[in-house]
Structure formats: structure tokens, C-alpha cells
Short mmCIF file of C-alpha atoms and ligand atoms in Angstrom, two decimals:
data_model
loop_
_atom_site.label_atom_id
_atom_site.label_comp_id
_atom_site.label_asym_id
_atom_site.label_seq_id
_atom_site.Cartn_x
_atom_site.Cartn_y
_atom_site.Cartn_z
CA MET Q 1 -107.88 -3.72 -93.74
CA ASN Q 2 -110.86 -3.87 -96.10
CA ARG Q 3 -110.38 -4.24 -99.84
CA THR Q 4 -111.20 -0.63 -100.74
CA LEU Q 5 -108.71 0.70 -98.23
CA LEU Q 6 -106.11 -1.77 -99.44
CA ARG Q 7 -106.62 -0.64 -103.05
CA ILE Q 8 -106.21 3.03 -102.07
CA ALA Q 9 -103.16 2.18 -100.01
CA LEU Q 10 -101.47 0.33 -102.85
CA ALA Q 11 -102.17 3.21 -105.22
CA THR Q 12 -100.67 5.75 -102.81
CA PRO Q 13 -97.12 4.89 -101.82
CA LEU Q 14 -97.08 7.28 -98.87
CA LEU Q 15 -100.32 5.80 -97.52
CA ALA Q 16 -99.04 2.27 -98.09
CA ALA Q 17 -95.89 3.19 -96.23
CA ALA Q 18 -97.95 4.68 -93.41
CA MET Q 19 -99.89 1.45 -93.08
CA SER Q 20 -96.74 -0.58 -92.88
CA GLY Q 21 -95.34 1.96 -90.42
CA GLN Q 22 -92.54 3.12 -92.72
CA ILE Q 23 -93.16 6.81 -93.41
CA TYR Q 24 -90.03 8.93 -93.28
CA ASP Q 25 -90.37 12.62 -92.48
CA LEU Q 26 -87.08 13.32 -94.23
CA LEU Q 27 -84.92 11.17 -96.48
CA LEU Q 28 -81.37 12.24 -97.38
CA LYS Q 29 -80.80 10.25 -100.53
CA ASN Q 30 -77.55 8.88 -101.91
CA GLY Q 31 -75.08 11.12 -100.12
CA HIS Q 32 -71.46 10.22 -99.39
CA VAL Q 33 -72.03 9.32 -95.76
CA ILE Q 34 -69.10 9.60 -93.39
CA ASP Q 35 -70.10 8.31 -89.96
CA PRO Q 36 -66.88 7.26 -88.20
CA ALA Q 37 -68.73 6.11 -85.07
CA ASN Q 38 -70.24 3.32 -87.21
CA GLN Q 39 -67.22 2.87 -89.53
CA ARG Q 40 -69.45 3.98 -92.36
CA ASP Q 41 -67.91 5.67 -95.41
CA GLY Q 42 -69.82 5.35 -98.67
CA ARG Q 43 -73.11 5.94 -100.48
CA PHE Q 44 -76.08 5.63 -98.14
CA ASP Q 45 -79.57 6.99 -97.57
CA ILE Q 46 -80.41 8.42 -94.15
CA ALA Q 47 -84.07 8.38 -93.10
CA ILE Q 48 -85.47 10.47 -90.27
CA VAL Q 49 -88.74 10.00 -88.43
CA GLY Q 50 -89.66 12.70 -85.93
CA ASN Q 51 -86.45 13.69 -84.21
CA LYS Q 52 -84.62 10.37 -84.61
CA ILE Q 53 -82.53 8.60 -87.20
CA ALA Q 54 -84.93 5.87 -88.34
CA ALA Q 55 -82.98 3.96 -90.97
CA VAL Q 56 -79.66 3.90 -92.80
CA GLY Q 57 -79.48 1.90 -96.01
CA GLN Q 58 -78.61 1.87 -99.67
CA ASP Q 59 -82.06 1.77 -101.25
CA LEU Q 60 -84.55 3.35 -98.88
CA PRO Q 61 -87.71 4.09 -100.90
CA ALA Q 62 -88.15 7.75 -101.77
CA ALA Q 63 -91.88 7.12 -102.16
CA HIS Q 64 -92.07 6.51 -98.43
CA ALA Q 65 -90.77 9.97 -97.54
CA ARG Q 66 -92.58 13.26 -97.05
CA VAL Q 67 -89.44 15.18 -98.01
CA VAL Q 68 -86.58 13.83 -100.11
CA VAL Q 69 -83.23 15.58 -100.38
CA ASP Q 70 -80.93 14.59 -103.23
CA ALA Q 71 -77.60 14.49 -101.40
CA SER Q 72 -75.66 12.84 -104.23
CA GLN Q 73 -73.35 15.85 -104.67
CA TYR Q 74 -72.51 16.10 -101.00
CA TYR Q 75 -71.01 14.57 -97.89
CA VAL Q 76 -73.59 13.62 -95.26
CA THR Q 77 -72.18 13.51 -91.73
CA PRO Q 78 -73.44 13.49 -88.16
CA GLY Q 79 -74.21 16.99 -86.90
CA LEU Q 80 -70.84 18.49 -86.03
CA ILE Q 81 -69.69 19.01 -82.44
CA ASP Q 82 -67.67 22.11 -81.58
CA ILE Q 83 -66.21 21.72 -78.08
CA HIS Q 84 -64.78 25.24 -77.80
CA THR Q 85 -67.27 28.07 -78.34
CA HIS Q 86 -68.42 31.25 -76.60
CA PHE Q 87 -72.16 31.66 -76.75
CA ASP Q 88 -72.71 33.05 -73.29
CA ALA Q 89 -75.12 35.90 -72.65
CA GLN Q 90 -72.91 37.91 -70.36
CA GLY Q 91 -69.13 37.15 -70.67
CA ALA Q 92 -66.53 39.72 -71.60
CA ASP Q 93 -68.51 41.20 -74.51
CA LEU Q 94 -67.26 38.43 -76.81
CA ASN Q 95 -70.33 36.29 -77.12
CA LEU Q 96 -72.18 35.51 -80.32
CA GLN Q 97 -75.68 34.20 -80.97
CA ALA Q 98 -75.43 30.41 -80.94
CA ASP Q 99 -77.98 29.45 -83.59
CA HIS Q 100 -76.80 32.02 -86.16
CA ASN Q 101 -73.20 30.92 -85.88
CA ALA Q 102 -73.35 27.19 -85.18
CA LEU Q 103 -76.18 25.81 -87.34
CA PRO Q 104 -75.09 27.45 -90.66
CA ASN Q 105 -71.77 25.65 -90.21
CA GLY Q 106 -73.28 22.23 -89.58
CA VAL Q 107 -72.66 22.46 -85.83
CA THR Q 108 -75.60 20.96 -83.95
CA THR Q 109 -73.82 20.60 -80.59
CA ALA Q 110 -71.69 23.44 -79.23
CA VAL Q 111 -69.89 23.43 -75.93
CA ASP Q 112 -69.37 26.82 -74.36
CA ALA Q 113 -65.82 26.83 -73.01
CA GLY Q 114 -65.99 28.53 -69.65
CA SER Q 115 -67.71 31.80 -70.44
CA SER Q 116 -69.54 31.37 -67.13
CA GLY Q 117 -68.62 29.97 -63.73
CA TRP Q 118 -70.71 28.58 -60.88
CA LYS Q 119 -71.98 32.05 -59.94
CA ASN Q 120 -73.51 32.89 -63.32
CA PHE Q 121 -73.97 29.58 -65.14
CA GLU Q 122 -77.66 29.44 -64.28
CA ALA Q 123 -78.24 32.87 -65.87
CA PHE Q 124 -76.54 31.53 -69.03
CA LYS Q 125 -78.78 28.49 -68.92
CA THR Q 126 -81.98 30.47 -68.48
CA LYS Q 127 -81.18 33.17 -71.03
CA VAL Q 128 -79.39 31.20 -73.73
CA ILE Q 129 -79.15 27.41 -73.39
CA ASP Q 130 -82.87 26.89 -72.76
CA HIS Q 131 -83.79 28.91 -75.87
CA SER Q 132 -81.28 27.65 -78.41
CA LYS Q 133 -82.06 25.24 -81.19
CA THR Q 134 -78.38 24.31 -81.12
CA ARG Q 135 -77.68 21.75 -78.40
CA LEU Q 136 -75.64 23.88 -76.03
CA LEU Q 137 -73.42 22.25 -73.43
CA ALA Q 138 -70.76 23.87 -71.28
CA PHE Q 139 -67.42 23.66 -69.59
CA LEU Q 140 -67.84 25.56 -66.32
CA ASN Q 141 -65.09 28.09 -65.63
CA ILE Q 142 -63.21 27.41 -62.40
CA VAL Q 143 -63.49 31.19 -61.85
CA GLY Q 144 -66.85 31.69 -60.09
CA ALA Q 145 -67.74 34.71 -62.23
CA GLY Q 146 -66.40 33.16 -65.44
CA MET Q 147 -64.61 35.13 -68.15
CA TYR Q 148 -65.14 38.56 -66.65
CA GLY Q 149 -61.68 40.06 -67.15
CA SER Q 150 -58.29 39.74 -65.51
CA ALA Q 151 -59.33 41.07 -62.08
CA VAL Q 152 -61.49 38.00 -61.42
CA GLU Q 153 -59.68 35.56 -63.71
CA ASN Q 154 -56.36 36.04 -61.89
CA ASN Q 155 -57.96 35.93 -58.44
CA VAL Q 156 -57.39 32.52 -56.81
CA GLN Q 157 -60.09 33.35 -54.22
CA GLU Q 158 -62.60 33.16 -57.10
CA MET Q 159 -61.67 29.50 -57.72
CA ASP Q 160 -63.85 27.41 -55.44
CA ALA Q 161 -63.53 23.78 -56.57
CA GLU Q 162 -66.33 22.53 -54.29
CA ALA Q 163 -68.84 25.15 -55.47
CA ALA Q 164 -67.91 24.50 -59.11
CA ALA Q 165 -68.28 20.73 -58.66
CA ARG Q 166 -71.70 21.17 -57.04
CA MET Q 167 -72.89 23.17 -60.05
CA VAL Q 168 -71.59 20.49 -62.46
CA GLN Q 169 -73.43 17.82 -60.50
CA LYS Q 170 -76.63 19.86 -60.56
CA TYR Q 171 -76.62 19.87 -64.40
CA PRO Q 172 -74.86 16.66 -65.43
CA ARG Q 173 -76.51 16.57 -68.89
CA ILE Q 174 -75.33 20.10 -69.72
CA ILE Q 175 -72.01 20.71 -67.97
CA VAL Q 176 -69.35 18.38 -69.37
CA GLY Q 177 -66.34 19.56 -67.39
CA ILE Q 178 -64.28 22.43 -66.01
CA LYS Q 179 -62.39 25.14 -67.93
CA THR Q 180 -59.42 27.19 -66.85
CA ALA Q 181 -58.01 30.02 -68.97
CA HIS Q 182 -56.14 33.32 -68.99
CA PHE Q 183 -54.48 32.79 -65.58
CA GLN Q 184 -51.35 34.94 -65.42
CA PRO Q 185 -49.78 34.51 -61.92
CA PRO Q 186 -46.85 32.03 -62.19
CA THR Q 187 -48.46 29.35 -60.02
CA TRP Q 188 -50.45 26.17 -60.61
CA ASP Q 189 -53.48 27.31 -58.61
CA ALA Q 190 -55.91 27.68 -61.53
CA VAL Q 191 -54.99 24.36 -63.17
CA ASP Q 192 -54.94 22.43 -59.92
CA ARG Q 193 -58.24 23.85 -58.66
CA ALA Q 194 -59.87 23.11 -62.02
CA ILE Q 195 -58.61 19.52 -61.80
CA LYS Q 196 -59.84 19.29 -58.20
CA ALA Q 197 -63.32 20.41 -59.33
CA ALA Q 198 -63.20 17.87 -62.16
CA GLU Q 199 -62.19 15.10 -59.76
CA LEU Q 200 -65.01 16.00 -57.37
CA SER Q 201 -67.56 16.04 -60.20
CA LYS Q 202 -66.02 13.06 -62.06
CA THR Q 203 -65.55 15.11 -65.23
CA ILE Q 204 -62.64 16.46 -67.30
CA VAL Q 205 -60.81 19.76 -67.64
CA MET Q 206 -60.11 21.87 -70.69
CA VAL Q 207 -57.05 24.08 -70.24
CA ASP Q 208 -55.98 27.26 -72.02
CA PHE Q 209 -52.42 27.61 -70.76
CA SER Q 210 -49.68 30.26 -70.68
CA PRO Q 211 -46.32 28.92 -69.50
CA LYS Q 212 -44.41 31.00 -66.91
CA PRO Q 213 -41.03 30.49 -65.26
CA GLY Q 214 -41.66 27.59 -62.88
CA ARG Q 215 -44.88 26.64 -64.72
CA GLU Q 216 -43.74 24.74 -67.78
CA TYR Q 217 -45.97 23.45 -70.55
CA SER Q 218 -44.31 20.03 -70.45
CA ASP Q 219 -45.23 19.74 -66.75
CA LEU Q 220 -48.83 20.61 -67.58
CA ILE Q 221 -49.25 17.83 -70.12
CA LEU Q 222 -46.96 15.24 -68.49
CA LYS Q 223 -47.71 15.73 -64.79
CA HIS Q 224 -50.83 17.79 -64.10
CA LEU Q 225 -53.38 16.83 -66.77
CA ARG Q 226 -54.98 13.41 -66.43
CA PRO Q 227 -55.84 11.02 -69.28
CA GLY Q 228 -58.90 12.49 -71.01
CA ASP Q 229 -58.13 16.08 -70.01
CA ILE Q 230 -57.81 18.53 -72.90
CA HIS Q 231 -55.22 21.14 -73.85
CA THR Q 232 -56.98 23.57 -76.19
CA HIS Q 233 -55.12 25.91 -78.60
CA VAL Q 234 -52.71 23.13 -79.64
CA TYR Q 235 -51.43 25.16 -82.64
CA GLY Q 236 -51.22 28.46 -80.74
CA GLN Q 237 -48.05 30.46 -80.27
CA GLY Q 238 -48.50 30.56 -76.49
CA THR Q 239 -47.08 27.09 -75.83
CA PRO Q 240 -43.88 25.39 -77.09
CA GLN Q 241 -45.07 22.44 -79.21
CA LEU Q 242 -42.05 22.73 -81.56
CA ASP Q 243 -38.36 23.33 -80.93
CA GLU Q 244 -36.34 26.08 -82.66
CA HIS Q 245 -35.94 23.83 -85.73
CA LYS Q 246 -39.73 23.36 -85.97
CA LYS Q 247 -39.36 19.79 -84.78
CA LEU Q 248 -42.15 18.41 -82.63
CA GLN Q 249 -41.16 18.27 -78.96
CA PRO Q 250 -40.99 14.66 -77.72
CA TYR Q 251 -43.18 15.53 -74.73
CA MET Q 252 -46.13 16.11 -77.12
CA LEU Q 253 -46.06 12.44 -78.11
CA GLU Q 254 -45.44 11.31 -74.54
CA ALA Q 255 -48.48 13.29 -73.34
CA ARG Q 256 -50.57 11.81 -76.12
CA ARG Q 257 -49.48 8.34 -75.03
CA ARG Q 258 -50.64 9.26 -71.49
CA GLY Q 259 -54.09 10.01 -72.93
CA VAL Q 260 -54.01 13.81 -72.82
CA LEU Q 261 -56.17 15.21 -75.65
CA PHE Q 262 -55.14 18.08 -77.93
CA ASP Q 263 -57.84 20.40 -79.30
CA VAL Q 264 -57.53 23.06 -82.02
CA GLY Q 265 -59.47 25.93 -80.35
CA HIS Q 266 -58.71 28.28 -83.28
CA GLY Q 267 -59.79 31.60 -81.75
CA ALA Q 268 -58.49 35.08 -82.48
CA GLY Q 269 -54.92 34.32 -81.35
CA SER Q 270 -54.44 30.58 -81.19
CA PHE Q 271 -54.16 29.08 -84.67
CA TRP Q 272 -50.91 29.64 -86.54
CA PHE Q 273 -50.06 27.95 -89.85
CA ARG Q 274 -46.39 28.31 -88.81
CA ILE Q 275 -47.09 25.81 -86.03
CA ALA Q 276 -49.97 23.75 -87.43
CA VAL Q 277 -48.32 22.93 -90.79
CA PRO Q 278 -45.02 21.54 -89.41
CA ALA Q 279 -46.82 19.76 -86.56
CA ILE Q 280 -49.27 18.06 -88.92
CA GLU Q 281 -46.51 17.25 -91.43
CA GLN Q 282 -44.78 15.44 -88.55
CA GLY Q 283 -47.97 13.50 -87.90
CA PHE Q 284 -49.24 15.45 -84.90
CA LEU Q 285 -52.91 15.76 -85.81
CA PRO Q 286 -55.39 17.23 -83.33
CA ASP Q 287 -57.72 14.92 -81.41
CA THR Q 288 -60.59 17.38 -81.88
CA ILE Q 289 -61.17 20.35 -84.18
CA SER Q 290 -62.93 23.26 -82.49
CA THR Q 291 -63.28 26.95 -83.26
CA ASP Q 292 -63.10 29.07 -80.08
CA ILE Q 293 -65.66 31.12 -81.98
CA HIS Q 294 -66.42 34.54 -80.50
CA LYS Q 295 -67.00 38.12 -81.55
CA ARG Q 296 -63.36 38.73 -82.51
CA SER Q 297 -62.28 35.34 -83.85
CA ILE Q 298 -65.21 35.25 -86.25
CA MET Q 299 -63.92 38.34 -88.09
CA LEU Q 300 -60.47 38.28 -89.74
CA PRO Q 301 -59.33 34.70 -89.03
CA ARG Q 302 -62.87 33.35 -89.68
CA ALA Q 303 -62.90 30.89 -86.80
CA ASN Q 304 -66.17 29.26 -87.72
CA MET Q 305 -66.40 25.48 -88.04
CA THR Q 306 -66.38 24.95 -91.81
CA THR Q 307 -63.58 27.49 -92.36
CA THR Q 308 -61.50 25.90 -89.60
CA MET Q 309 -62.13 22.46 -91.13
CA SER Q 310 -61.15 23.85 -94.56
CA LYS Q 311 -57.84 25.08 -93.15
CA MET Q 312 -57.07 21.60 -91.82
CA LEU Q 313 -58.06 20.12 -95.19
CA ASN Q 314 -55.62 22.36 -97.07
CA ILE Q 315 -52.84 21.56 -94.61
CA GLY Q 316 -53.15 17.92 -95.62
CA MET Q 317 -55.76 16.24 -93.46
CA SER Q 318 -58.37 14.15 -95.29
CA VAL Q 319 -62.11 14.82 -95.19
CA GLU Q 320 -62.49 11.56 -93.26
CA GLN Q 321 -59.90 12.57 -90.66
CA ILE Q 322 -61.60 15.93 -90.26
CA ILE Q 323 -65.09 14.48 -89.85
CA GLU Q 324 -63.76 12.05 -87.26
CA ARG Q 325 -62.37 15.00 -85.28
CA THR Q 326 -65.62 16.98 -85.46
CA THR Q 327 -68.04 14.14 -84.65
CA VAL Q 328 -67.06 10.93 -82.88
CA ASN Q 329 -63.86 12.24 -81.26
CA PRO Q 330 -65.40 15.30 -79.57
CA ALA Q 331 -68.40 13.15 -78.52
CA LYS Q 332 -66.01 10.72 -76.82
CA ALA Q 333 -63.96 13.56 -75.32
CA ILE Q 334 -66.99 15.04 -73.55
CA HIS Q 335 -68.25 11.55 -72.60
CA ARG Q 336 -71.35 11.81 -74.78
CA PRO Q 337 -71.10 8.79 -77.13
CA ASP Q 338 -74.80 9.26 -77.95
CA LEU Q 339 -73.79 12.33 -80.01
CA GLY Q 340 -71.76 12.66 -83.22
CA THR Q 341 -73.27 9.55 -84.79
CA LEU Q 342 -75.88 8.57 -87.37
CA SER Q 343 -76.81 5.36 -85.55
CA VAL Q 344 -80.45 4.31 -85.86
CA GLY Q 345 -82.21 5.69 -82.78
CA ALA Q 346 -79.82 8.62 -82.32
CA ASP Q 347 -81.12 12.19 -82.27
CA ALA Q 348 -81.51 13.34 -85.88
CA ASP Q 349 -78.65 15.85 -86.08
CA VAL Q 350 -77.08 15.87 -89.55
CA ALA Q 351 -74.74 18.08 -91.58
CA VAL Q 352 -74.65 18.09 -95.39
CA LEU Q 353 -71.36 19.45 -96.65
CA GLU Q 354 -70.14 20.49 -100.07
CA LEU Q 355 -66.48 20.10 -101.04
CA GLN Q 356 -65.67 23.01 -103.33
CA LYS Q 357 -62.62 23.07 -105.62
CA GLY Q 358 -60.96 26.33 -106.69
CA LYS Q 359 -58.57 28.88 -105.28
CA PHE Q 360 -59.29 29.98 -101.74
CA GLY Q 361 -57.37 32.09 -99.22
CA PHE Q 362 -57.36 31.31 -95.51
CA LEU Q 363 -56.15 33.52 -92.66
CA ASP Q 364 -54.59 32.41 -89.40
CA SER Q 365 -54.36 34.20 -86.05
CA GLY Q 366 -50.81 35.40 -86.70
CA HIS Q 367 -51.31 37.55 -89.83
CA GLY Q 368 -50.36 34.65 -92.06
CA LYS Q 369 -52.34 33.26 -94.96
CA LEU Q 370 -52.50 29.99 -96.83
CA ILE Q 371 -53.75 29.69 -100.38
CA GLY Q 372 -55.59 26.42 -100.85
CA ASP Q 373 -57.60 24.60 -103.49
CA LYS Q 374 -60.39 23.07 -101.40
CA LYS Q 375 -63.13 24.40 -99.19
CA LEU Q 376 -65.93 22.82 -97.18
CA ARG Q 377 -69.29 24.55 -97.10
CA CYS Q 378 -72.37 23.50 -95.17
CA VAL Q 379 -75.41 23.43 -97.45
CA LEU Q 380 -77.96 21.87 -95.10
CA THR Q 381 -78.25 21.23 -91.37
CA VAL Q 382 -80.80 19.06 -89.58
CA ARG Q 383 -81.14 19.57 -85.86
CA ASN Q 384 -83.42 17.31 -83.85
CA GLY Q 385 -85.18 16.21 -87.05
CA GLU Q 386 -85.83 19.73 -88.31
CA VAL Q 387 -84.16 21.35 -91.34
CA VAL Q 388 -82.70 24.51 -89.82
CA TRP Q 389 -80.30 25.53 -92.59
CA ASP Q 390 -80.73 24.93 -96.32
CA THR Q 391 -78.71 27.28 -98.54
CA GLU Q 392 -79.81 25.71 -101.84
CA GLY Q 393 -83.40 24.87 -100.95
CA LEU Q 394 -82.56 21.17 -101.20
CA SER Q 395 -85.51 20.23 -99.00
CA LEU Q 396 -88.01 22.41 -100.88
CA THR Q 397 -90.17 22.06 -103.99
CA ASP Q 398 -89.53 24.20 -107.04
CA TRP Q 399 -91.74 27.30 -106.71
CA THR Q 400 -93.63 26.44 -109.90
CA LYS Q 401 -94.83 23.25 -108.22
CA ALA Q 402 -95.26 24.65 -104.73
CA GLY Q 403 -99.05 24.80 -105.08
CA PRO Q 404 -101.50 27.27 -103.62
CA TYR Q 405 -100.45 29.70 -100.89
CA ILE Q 406 -102.54 27.73 -98.46
CA ASN Q 407 -99.91 24.94 -98.58
CA PHE Q 408 -97.47 27.22 -96.79
CA LYS Q 409 -96.84 26.19 -93.21
ZN1 LIG C 1 -62.08 30.31 -75.67
#
């Protein structure tokens, strides 16, 4: 470097940083970082270059960043992972637009839970997954046509484990496992064929289960599901988690010891304070917190991610426990340890969350409410290095300093 260039560089911090290779595109400064995958819980700066996490530290220089966000009032967490969503293009008229419903809630990875099966997954991929900013993954429904109503969902002939497994193996970076749901005949066909497809494709199953005479819930979680398989709707009224005295059934703990995972899957009908509160008071926390977000659940019970997290917070879970169950735990559950982390080199997916204090009402799926004093709100979301949600303009310049119109990009 010649002397003139060196002088200019030293006078211009951004240029100096560029010459030493240290320019950050985005710097989230001084937030309360909770990154359970790295056992990190404290004040840190997070620097992003391109679409990757470039540095995590306590005094990263603001002068080296193109955009600085003052995160000192907020929690900064890995982009949240919601493993039970419905963002399919076709389904049973329940689907929602992924980006409009995931990103404003800090969700950067959403897993569609069986809206489509092997017959229509590729249409979902072409029409939705390939065009979403949100990272969309999927559980493939064991029903070939997916969630297309009871006529196909109760038809065992629709459940072709080999065809489903072939589709999983064709898209191993998108399809994380097999889903079974809504099966009413009192047999094990749907569960067992879903598990067969998961075995053939070396993946896991997520089960939405209705017990019937001869098809007991305890048998599902103690005998049929394998370690790593997931029962979703753990606080729903459809399965007997508690006895008549609201005491946790011993088989819940036994199944957990076997390695079966329990997911919230809030939904329109599957999250009841009357079950969740006593279960959590007895120490039965979920392994993962998910929404089962769709056209109906988003309305009265508000099954979006931050509202669902706020419900868990007011029941008694800590912010740290909740972030663990919306980042590292779901990443592990779907065998994607590269997600749900702020490790240097990871994709730059970040959520910035505000903890509000006040008086807030929350609805469940069973016409019950809970009045709480805390609420989580997502103020900023970064997906793949790009700010995609910013309610307070944290990443922007005050308009009086925004310069000529020509600066607008
Ligand atoms: Zn669902």
C-alpha cells in the first residue's frame, strides 16, 4: 500500500477495515444474546458478512460496519425454527403465506407438517418452497395426496411407504421426515406405514394422534414411536397426558426416557392451558415449541410463534428455556445441527426479540384465557444476511440524515 492510500485508509475506518478484510455488512451491537447451541447467554455483538455469521464478540468495532443496530434493549437469538407449520399451496384450504407469517415472528426456518404427500410435494416445492425467503422444509405426509380431507386421509391404500421414502430421498435437504395425522379408523396402519417410510428413508416421524379402543396413546409412545420420533400436540385434549386428578401419567416420563420427543403444535384445537399448566408445573416441559400455524389457528388462539412463546413464558418457562426449544432443540430434532445457532460460519439467520411487561391476555384452543404480565415481540429478523423485518427501523438512518433520494436502493 502506498503512503497516500494508507493515509486515506487510516482516516476512513470503513476503508481501513476493508483493507484489513474486516468489513461487516451488519452489526447487531450489545444485545442480550441467547445462543444455547454455543452455551452463550450474555451481552455480545453479532457481525454478519454476506449471508454468514462472521464474528461474535464483546467489542466488535462499529466503525467497521456498514449498518449498526443498537440491540441493547433486546434479546438476540438464532433465527427461530418452527417445526409444525402449514404453508402449502394446495392443502385443505388452510394454508398461509410463509414469509408474511413466519418472518415477522422471528421464524427463519419453518417445517411444513405434512400438508403434501409424495403425489403433490413437488408442486408445493415449485410453487412455494422455491420462492420463499423463509427456509421452508417439510415433513411428507404418509398419505400420497397429503391433507386433502378425510376421504384420502383415512384411506390406507393412499399410504405407500416405499413411494413416500423415495420422495424423501429425492429431496434430502428439504424433507426432514414423515407426518401422519387425522387418521380415524381404529388401527395402527397410518402410524406403522409412516414409521416404515421413515425407516426406509432413515428419517423420523411426526405424529398427530387420536386414541381409539385398541389403539392407546401409551402404546404409541412406549411401543410404536422410536427414539427421536415426535408426538405433536403434547398439550392437546385429544390424548391422555394427565389422569383425572391432573397428575402427569407415568408413561409420559417413560416415553421421554426412551427418547420420544414431545412438541407443542399449538394449532386451532391442540393447546389447552388446562393441560399445559399442570403438565409444566409438574416439570413436563415440551422438547420443541411449534405453532401448527394455519388459516384457522392464526385467528382466535393466535398460534403464531411469538404469541405461542409468550404463552409458555407466562406459564412459567424462562426466556432461556423457550429459546432453547425454538432454536437448538428443533434443529437437533430434524437432524439439522447447522441451523438454530449463531456459530461463526453459520447462515446469518437472526431474531431480535423484545420482552414487554404489562397486562396481556392469551387465548388457548379450548375457549380458555390466561392473563399474563409478559410478552415477547419480534422487532427485527435477519434471514440469510438480509434484514427482512424491522418494526422500529432499527437498521435504518433517521430520515433527517437519510441524504438525497438518490441514496435509496
Ligand atoms: Zn398441523
